[in-house]
CSV table of C-alpha atoms in Angstrom, one decimal:
chain,number,residue,atom,x,y,z
A,45,MET,CA,-28.7,78.6,-47.1
A,46,LEU,CA,-29.6,75.8,-44.7
A,47,ARG,CA,-30.0,76.7,-41.1
A,48,ARG,CA,-28.7,74.3,-38.5
A,49,LYS,CA,-31.2,73.4,-35.8
A,50,PRO,CA,-30.3,74.7,-32.3
A,51,TRP,CA,-30.8,71.3,-30.7
A,52,VAL,CA,-28.0,69.8,-32.9
A,53,PHE,CA,-25.5,72.3,-31.5
A,54,LEU,CA,-26.8,71.5,-28.0
A,55,LEU,CA,-26.2,67.8,-28.5
A,56,VAL,CA,-22.7,68.4,-29.8
A,57,ILE,CA,-21.8,70.5,-26.8
A,58,LEU,CA,-23.3,68.0,-24.4
A,59,PHE,CA,-21.4,65.1,-26.0
A,60,SER,CA,-18.1,67.0,-26.0
A,61,GLN,CA,-18.5,67.8,-22.3
A,62,LEU,CA,-19.4,64.1,-21.5
A,63,SER,CA,-16.3,62.9,-23.4
A,64,LEU,CA,-14.1,65.4,-21.7
A,65,SER,CA,-15.5,64.4,-18.3
A,66,ILE,CA,-14.8,60.7,-19.0
A,67,LEU,CA,-11.4,61.4,-20.2
A,68,LEU,CA,-10.6,63.7,-17.2
A,69,GLY,CA,-12.1,61.1,-14.8
A,70,ALA,CA,-10.1,58.3,-16.3
A,71,THR,CA,-7.0,60.3,-16.3
A,72,VAL,CA,-7.5,61.3,-12.6
A,73,THR,CA,-8.4,57.7,-11.7
A,74,TYR,CA,-5.4,56.4,-13.6
A,75,GLY,CA,-3.1,59.0,-11.9
A,76,ALA,CA,-4.3,57.9,-8.5
A,77,GLY,CA,-4.2,54.2,-9.2
A,78,TYR,CA,-1.2,53.9,-11.5
A,79,ALA,CA,1.0,51.0,-10.6
A,80,LYS,CA,-1.4,49.8,-7.9
A,81,ALA,CA,-3.8,46.9,-7.7
A,82,PRO,CA,-7.4,47.6,-8.6
A,83,GLU,CA,-9.7,48.1,-5.6
A,84,GLY,CA,-11.5,44.9,-4.7
A,85,LEU,CA,-8.7,42.6,-6.0
A,86,THR,CA,-8.7,39.7,-3.5
A,87,VAL,CA,-6.3,36.8,-3.8
A,88,TRP,CA,-6.2,33.9,-1.4
A,89,GLU,CA,-8.4,35.8,1.1
A,90,LYS,CA,-6.0,38.8,1.0
A,91,ASP,CA,-7.3,42.2,-0.1
A,92,LEU,CA,-4.6,43.7,-2.4
A,93,GLY,CA,-6.6,46.8,-3.5
A,94,GLY,CA,-4.3,49.8,-3.7
A,95,MET,CA,-1.1,47.8,-3.1
A,96,THR,CA,1.9,48.1,-5.4
A,97,LYS,CA,3.1,45.0,-7.2
A,98,ASP,CA,5.9,44.5,-4.8
A,99,GLU,CA,3.7,44.9,-1.8
A,100,ALA,CA,1.2,42.5,-3.2
A,101,TYR,CA,3.9,39.9,-3.9
A,102,ALA,CA,5.2,40.2,-0.3
A,103,VAL,CA,1.8,39.6,1.1
A,104,LEU,CA,1.0,36.6,-1.1
A,105,ALA,CA,4.4,35.0,-0.8
A,106,GLU,CA,3.9,35.0,2.9
A,107,VAL,CA,0.9,32.7,2.8
A,108,ILE,CA,2.3,30.1,0.5
A,109,PRO,CA,3.3,26.9,2.4
A,110,LYS,CA,7.0,26.4,2.5
A,111,ALA,CA,7.4,22.9,3.9
A,112,VAL,CA,5.6,19.7,4.8
A,113,VAL,CA,6.1,17.5,7.9
A,114,TYR,CA,5.7,13.8,8.8
A,115,ASP,CA,6.6,12.3,12.2
A,116,ARG,CA,8.6,15.4,13.2
A,117,THR,CA,10.7,15.3,10.0
A,118,VAL,CA,10.3,18.5,8.0
A,119,TYR,CA,10.6,18.4,4.2
A,120,PHE,CA,11.2,21.8,2.6
A,121,LEU,CA,9.5,22.5,-0.8
A,122,GLU,CA,11.3,24.0,-3.7
A,123,LEU,CA,8.9,26.4,-5.2
A,124,ASN,CA,10.6,28.1,-8.1
A,125,GLN,CA,7.8,27.5,-10.6
A,126,THR,CA,5.2,28.5,-8.0
A,127,ASP,CA,7.0,31.7,-7.4
A,128,GLN,CA,7.2,32.5,-11.1
A,129,ASP,CA,3.5,31.7,-11.5
A,130,LEU,CA,2.7,34.2,-8.8
A,131,LYS,CA,4.8,36.9,-10.4
A,132,ASP,CA,3.2,36.3,-13.8
A,133,TYR,CA,-0.2,36.6,-12.2
A,134,LEU,CA,0.6,39.9,-10.6
A,135,ALA,CA,2.1,41.2,-13.8
A,136,SER,CA,-1.2,40.6,-15.4
A,137,GLN,CA,-2.9,42.8,-12.8
A,138,TYR,CA,-0.7,45.9,-13.2
A,139,ILE,CA,-0.5,48.5,-16.0
A,140,ILE,CA,2.4,48.3,-18.4
A,141,SER,CA,2.7,51.9,-19.7
A,142,THR,CA,2.4,52.5,-23.4
A,143,GLY,CA,3.7,56.0,-23.1
A,144,ASN,CA,0.3,57.5,-23.9
A,145,VAL,CA,-1.4,58.8,-20.8
A,146,ILE,CA,-4.9,58.6,-22.4
A,147,THR,CA,-4.4,55.1,-23.6
A,148,ASP,CA,-3.1,54.0,-20.3
A,149,ALA,CA,-6.0,55.6,-18.5
A,150,PHE,CA,-8.6,53.7,-20.5
A,151,GLU,CA,-6.7,50.4,-20.1
A,152,TYR,CA,-6.7,51.1,-16.3
A,153,LEU,CA,-10.5,51.5,-16.4
A,154,HIS,CA,-10.8,48.3,-18.5
A,155,ARG,CA,-8.7,46.4,-16.0
A,156,MET,CA,-10.9,47.6,-13.1
A,157,SER,CA,-14.0,46.3,-14.8
A,158,ARG,CA,-12.7,42.7,-15.4
A,159,THR,CA,-12.1,39.8,-13.0
A,160,ILE,CA,-9.2,37.5,-13.3
A,161,PRO,CA,-9.4,34.3,-11.2
A,162,SER,CA,-6.9,33.8,-8.4
A,163,PRO,CA,-3.9,31.7,-9.3
A,164,GLU,CA,-3.3,28.2,-7.9
A,165,LEU,CA,-1.6,28.5,-4.5
A,166,LEU,CA,1.1,26.0,-5.6
A,167,ASN,CA,2.2,24.7,-9.0
A,168,GLN,CA,0.8,21.2,-9.1
A,169,GLU,CA,3.4,19.6,-11.3
A,170,GLU,CA,6.2,21.0,-9.2
A,171,VAL,CA,4.8,20.0,-5.9
A,172,LEU,CA,3.6,16.5,-6.8
A,173,ALA,CA,7.0,15.6,-8.1
A,174,GLN,CA,8.5,16.5,-4.7
A,175,LEU,CA,5.7,14.6,-2.7
A,176,ARG,CA,6.5,11.5,-4.7
A,177,LYS,CA,10.1,11.9,-3.8
A,178,PHE,CA,9.3,12.3,-0.1
A,179,ALA,CA,7.2,9.1,-0.3
A,180,LEU,CA,10.4,7.1,-1.1
A,181,ASP,CA,11.6,8.1,2.4
A,182,ILE,CA,8.3,7.9,4.2
A,183,ASP,CA,6.7,4.7,2.8
A,184,GLN,CA,7.3,1.6,4.9
A,185,PRO,CA,5.9,-1.8,3.9
A,186,GLY,CA,5.4,-3.1,7.5
A,187,LYS,CA,6.0,-6.6,8.6
A,188,ALA,CA,3.8,-9.6,9.2
A,189,ALA,CA,3.9,-11.2,12.5
A,190,GLU,CA,5.5,-14.7,12.6
A,191,ALA,CA,5.0,-17.7,14.8
A,192,TYR,CA,6.7,-21.0,15.4
A,193,TYR,CA,6.5,-23.9,17.8
A,194,GLU,CA,9.5,-24.4,20.0
A,195,ASN,CA,10.2,-26.3,23.2
A,196,GLY,CA,6.5,-27.1,23.7
A,197,GLU,CA,5.1,-23.7,23.1
A,198,ILE,CA,4.1,-21.3,20.4
A,199,VAL,CA,6.5,-18.3,20.0
A,200,ILE,CA,5.3,-15.2,18.3
A,201,GLU,CA,7.6,-12.6,16.7
A,202,GLU,CA,5.7,-9.3,16.6
A,203,GLY,CA,4.9,-7.6,13.3
A,204,SER,CA,4.7,-3.9,12.6
A,205,LEU,CA,2.4,-1.5,10.8
A,206,GLY,CA,3.3,-0.1,7.4
A,207,VAL,CA,2.8,3.5,6.3
A,208,ARG,CA,2.1,5.0,2.9
A,209,LEU,CA,2.2,8.7,1.9
A,210,ASP,CA,-1.1,9.6,0.3
A,211,VAL,CA,0.2,11.9,-2.4
A,212,ASP,CA,-3.2,13.0,-3.7
A,213,LYS,CA,-4.7,13.8,-0.3
A,214,SER,CA,-1.5,15.6,0.8
A,215,TRP,CA,-1.7,17.7,-2.3
A,216,GLU,CA,-5.3,18.6,-1.5
A,217,GLN,CA,-4.3,19.5,2.0
A,218,LEU,CA,-1.6,21.8,0.8
A,219,GLN,CA,-4.0,23.6,-1.5
A,220,GLN,CA,-6.3,24.3,1.5
A,221,SER,CA,-3.5,25.4,3.8
A,222,ILE,CA,-3.3,29.1,3.0
A,223,GLY,CA,-1.1,30.9,5.6
A,224,MET,CA,0.4,27.7,7.1
A,225,GLU,CA,4.2,27.6,6.7
A,226,THR,CA,4.5,23.9,7.4
A,227,VAL,CA,1.7,21.5,6.5
A,228,PRO,CA,1.3,18.0,7.9
A,229,LEU,CA,1.4,15.2,5.2
A,230,VAL,CA,-1.5,12.8,4.9
A,231,THR,CA,-0.5,9.2,5.4
A,232,GLU,CA,-2.2,5.9,5.4
A,233,VAL,CA,-1.6,3.1,7.9
A,234,ILE,CA,-1.0,-0.3,6.3
A,235,VAL,CA,-2.1,-3.3,8.4
A,236,VAL,CA,0.0,-6.3,7.5
A,237,HIS,CA,-1.5,-9.7,8.1
A,238,PRO,CA,-1.2,-11.8,10.1
A,239,THR,CA,-1.0,-9.3,12.9
A,240,THR,CA,0.4,-10.1,16.3
A,241,ALA,CA,-3.1,-10.1,17.7
A,242,GLU,CA,-4.3,-12.5,15.1
A,243,LEU,CA,-1.5,-15.0,15.8
A,244,GLU,CA,-1.9,-14.7,19.6
A,245,LYS,CA,-5.2,-16.5,19.1
A,246,VAL,CA,-3.5,-19.5,17.6
A,247,LYS,CA,-3.2,-21.7,20.7
A,248,ASP,CA,-5.3,-24.8,20.2
A,249,PRO,CA,-3.8,-28.1,18.9
A,250,LEU,CA,-6.2,-29.2,16.2
A,251,GLY,CA,-4.1,-31.9,14.6
A,252,ASP,CA,-1.0,-33.9,15.8
A,253,TYR,CA,0.2,-37.0,14.0
A,254,THR,CA,3.4,-39.0,14.0
A,255,THR,CA,4.7,-41.7,11.6
A,256,TYR,CA,8.0,-43.6,11.7
A,257,PHE,CA,10.8,-44.5,9.3
A,258,ASN,CA,13.9,-46.6,9.1
A,259,PRO,CA,16.8,-44.4,10.0
A,260,SER,CA,19.3,-46.6,8.1
A,261,PHE,CA,18.1,-45.3,4.7
A,262,HIS,CA,20.2,-42.2,4.7
A,263,GLU,CA,19.0,-40.8,1.4
A,264,ARG,CA,15.4,-41.3,2.2
A,265,VAL,CA,15.7,-39.8,5.6
A,266,THR,CA,17.5,-36.7,4.1
A,267,ASN,CA,14.5,-36.1,1.8
A,268,VAL,CA,12.0,-36.5,4.6
A,269,ARG,CA,13.8,-34.0,6.7
A,270,LEU,CA,14.2,-31.4,3.8
A,271,ALA,CA,10.4,-31.6,3.1
A,272,ALA,CA,9.6,-31.2,6.8
A,273,GLU,CA,11.7,-28.1,7.0
A,274,ALA,CA,9.8,-26.6,4.0
A,275,ILE,CA,6.5,-27.2,5.8
A,276,ASN,CA,7.5,-26.2,9.2
A,277,GLY,CA,6.4,-22.7,10.4
A,278,LEU,CA,3.9,-22.2,7.5
A,279,ILE,CA,1.0,-19.9,8.4
A,280,LEU,CA,-2.2,-20.3,6.6
A,281,PRO,CA,-4.9,-17.6,6.7
A,282,PRO,CA,-8.7,-18.4,7.1
A,283,GLY,CA,-9.9,-19.7,3.8
A,284,GLY,CA,-6.4,-20.1,2.5
A,285,GLU,CA,-5.3,-23.1,0.5
A,286,PHE,CA,-2.3,-25.2,1.1
A,287,SER,CA,-0.4,-27.0,-1.7
A,288,PHE,CA,2.3,-29.5,-0.8
A,289,ASN,CA,4.0,-29.1,-4.2
A,290,ASP,CA,4.0,-25.3,-4.0
A,291,THR,CA,5.3,-25.3,-0.5
A,292,VAL,CA,8.0,-28.0,-0.8
A,293,GLY,CA,8.9,-27.1,-4.3
A,294,LYS,CA,10.7,-29.2,-6.9
A,295,ARG,CA,12.6,-32.1,-5.6
A,296,GLU,CA,16.0,-31.8,-7.3
A,297,PRO,CA,19.7,-32.3,-6.4
A,298,GLU,CA,20.4,-28.5,-6.5
A,299,ARG,CA,18.1,-28.2,-3.5
A,300,GLY,CA,19.7,-31.1,-1.6
A,301,TYR,CA,17.3,-33.9,-2.5
A,302,LEU,CA,18.9,-37.3,-3.0
A,303,PRO,CA,17.9,-40.4,-5.1
A,304,ALA,CA,15.9,-42.8,-2.9
A,305,LEU,CA,13.3,-45.6,-3.4
A,306,MET,CA,9.8,-44.5,-4.5
A,307,TYR,CA,6.7,-46.0,-6.2
A,308,MET,CA,6.1,-45.3,-9.9
A,309,GLY,CA,2.9,-47.1,-10.9
A,310,ASN,CA,3.4,-50.7,-9.7
A,311,ARG,CA,7.1,-50.5,-9.7
A,312,VAL,CA,9.7,-49.5,-7.1
A,313,VAL,CA,12.2,-47.1,-8.6
A,314,THR,CA,15.0,-44.8,-7.4
A,315,ASP,CA,14.5,-41.1,-8.0
A,316,ASP,CA,15.3,-37.7,-6.5
A,317,GLY,CA,13.2,-36.9,-3.5
A,318,GLY,CA,12.1,-40.5,-2.8
A,319,GLY,CA,10.4,-40.8,0.6
A,320,ILE,CA,8.7,-37.3,0.9
A,321,CYS,CA,5.3,-38.9,0.5
A,322,GLN,CA,5.7,-39.8,4.1
A,323,ASP,CA,5.6,-36.0,4.8
A,324,SER,CA,2.5,-35.4,2.8
A,325,THR,CA,0.8,-38.5,4.3
A,326,THR,CA,1.6,-37.4,7.9
A,327,LEU,CA,0.3,-34.0,7.1
A,328,TYR,CA,-2.8,-35.5,5.6
A,329,GLN,CA,-3.5,-37.4,8.8
A,330,ALA,CA,-3.1,-34.2,10.9
A,331,THR,CA,-5.6,-32.4,8.6
A,332,LYS,CA,-8.1,-35.1,9.1
A,333,GLN,CA,-7.8,-34.7,12.9
A,334,ALA,CA,-8.3,-30.9,12.4
A,335,ARG,CA,-11.4,-31.6,10.2
A,336,LEU,CA,-10.1,-29.4,7.4
A,337,GLU,CA,-11.4,-29.6,3.9
A,338,VAL,CA,-9.2,-31.8,1.7
A,339,LEU,CA,-9.1,-30.5,-1.9
A,340,GLU,CA,-6.8,-33.0,-3.6
A,341,ARG,CA,-5.4,-36.3,-2.4
A,342,TYR,CA,-4.2,-39.5,-4.1
A,343,SER,CA,-3.2,-42.9,-2.7
A,344,HIS,CA,-0.1,-44.9,-3.7
A,345,SER,CA,-0.5,-47.7,-6.2
A,346,LEU,CA,1.1,-50.0,-3.6
A,347,PRO,CA,0.8,-50.2,0.2
A,348,VAL,CA,3.1,-48.1,2.4
A,349,SER,CA,4.5,-49.1,5.8
A,350,TYR,CA,3.9,-45.9,7.7
A,351,VAL,CA,0.1,-45.7,7.7
A,352,PRO,CA,-2.8,-48.1,7.3
A,353,LEU,CA,-3.8,-49.1,3.8
A,354,GLY,CA,-5.6,-46.3,1.9
A,355,GLN,CA,-4.7,-43.6,4.5
A,356,ASP,CA,-1.7,-42.2,2.6
A,357,ALA,CA,-1.3,-39.1,0.3
A,358,THR,CA,1.1,-39.5,-2.5
A,359,VAL,CA,2.6,-36.6,-4.4
A,360,ALA,CA,4.6,-36.1,-7.6
A,361,TYR,CA,5.8,-32.6,-8.6
A,362,GLY,CA,3.8,-31.3,-11.6
A,363,ALA,CA,1.4,-34.2,-11.5
A,364,LEU,CA,0.0,-35.3,-8.1
A,365,ASP,CA,-0.5,-32.8,-5.3
A,366,PHE,CA,-1.9,-32.8,-1.8
A,367,ARG,CA,-4.0,-29.7,-1.1
A,368,PHE,CA,-6.4,-28.6,1.7
A,369,ARG,CA,-8.2,-25.5,2.8
A,370,ASN,CA,-8.2,-23.7,6.1
A,371,THR,CA,-11.9,-23.9,7.0
A,372,THR,CA,-11.4,-22.5,10.5
A,373,LEU,CA,-12.1,-18.9,11.5
A,374,GLY,CA,-8.5,-18.1,12.4
A,375,TYR,CA,-4.9,-18.7,11.2
A,376,LEU,CA,-3.3,-22.1,11.2
A,377,LEU,CA,0.3,-22.8,12.2
A,378,LEU,CA,2.0,-25.9,10.8
A,379,ASN,CA,4.8,-27.5,12.7
A,380,ALA,CA,6.8,-30.3,11.1
A,381,ALA,CA,9.6,-31.9,13.1
A,382,THR,CA,11.8,-35.0,12.7
A,383,GLY,CA,13.6,-37.2,15.1
A,384,GLY,CA,15.9,-40.2,14.8
A,385,ASN,CA,13.2,-42.4,13.3
A,386,TRP,CA,10.0,-40.3,13.2
A,387,ILE,CA,8.3,-37.3,11.6
A,388,ARG,CA,5.6,-35.4,13.5
A,389,VAL,CA,3.2,-32.8,12.1
A,390,ARG,CA,1.2,-30.5,14.3
A,391,ILE,CA,-1.6,-28.1,13.3
A,392,PHE,CA,-2.4,-25.3,15.7
A,393,GLY,CA,-5.3,-22.9,15.3
A,394,VAL,CA,-8.4,-21.4,16.8
A,395,ALA,CA,-10.8,-24.2,18.0
A,396,ASP,CA,-14.5,-24.0,17.4
A,397,SER,CA,-17.4,-26.4,17.4
A,398,GLU,CA,-16.5,-27.7,13.9
A,399,HIS,CA,-12.8,-27.8,14.6
A,400,PRO,CA,-12.5,-28.8,18.3
A,401,ALA,CA,-9.2,-28.9,20.1
A,402,LEU,CA,-7.5,-32.3,20.0
A,403,ASP,CA,-7.6,-34.4,23.1
A,404,GLU,CA,-4.3,-36.2,22.5
A,405,PRO,CA,-1.8,-36.8,19.8
A,406,ASP,CA,-2.0,-39.8,17.5
A,407,GLY,CA,0.3,-41.8,15.3
A,408,TYR,CA,1.0,-45.0,13.5
A,409,PRO,CA,1.8,-47.6,14.5
A,410,VAL,CA,2.1,-46.0,18.0
A,411,LYS,CA,1.2,-42.5,19.2
A,412,PRO,CA,3.6,-40.1,20.9
A,413,ARG,CA,3.8,-40.5,24.7
A,414,GLU,CA,3.5,-36.8,25.3
A,415,TRP,CA,2.5,-33.5,23.5
A,416,SER,CA,5.9,-31.8,23.7
A,417,LYS,CA,7.9,-34.6,22.1
């Protein structure tokens, strides 16, 4: 008959005592901590250790931002999904009893030994959708300043700044705003050019030229006036390019243009918009005075009466254009006006050594008697 070694019995006894101690310890710990958050559980800088689920929820719900604000207008957030996310997270931190005290006790020990990352403060999809909706109310495009020449002086209509809600940065700010009930939105100021300050610098006459026409040709005079109205008040930024055809547009009856005499090759024909080459020519003379860079210009095939030979600028929509570039350091303001028998084009800007202020107006065959005509 085999004898059992004494040390085997000793090991069995020790193992049994150890298991019983662990079981009793787990049971005691479970009993003390049942339905409470594990010690050391910290969420959003709040220590939840020992709190019940309801207590933890109340603490965490308090630190979630409830609204955003812009320019003293408060926008309240609807946080249904955020609230559910928080409840789901807390549910994962608390014991759901299996009905077996021993099993629940070991699950409690396991839960104490693991770390679950804190949930997001806010549900991103839910909040971003609302921020984009708020942007529809907050965003403003702003307004460019405007200028025009009237009664011998330049009149400026002030512009305004625009504003745009920065959705991404506002979201980032919300995520970092633990404990703030109302969080300021992040917006971006939009500067719309030209600004009032930029146009206030446009004071110097750089070009001023007048040509004359026969007022008895009603159709032709009508066309000249329509084209002048299209040019008048145009503001050209530094480096910007002017196109006569783009500015005046297609010369067609629907826009008021009438059939009048015009050159086509070496022939004189009648067509819609006849006579507007006097507008482009007068403008060309003013750009020469202002020393601007001419990008495209063509002369008529036959002499014209309103400028010396070779000093004209013919145009034909879709074929021949008159174009120039603003080579000054500031904005240019074009003024085109017509009288009983004349058209006058002025160019105002910021004078410099390459584009000096004009000493006096010019014209053909005679110059205007005064600046403010």
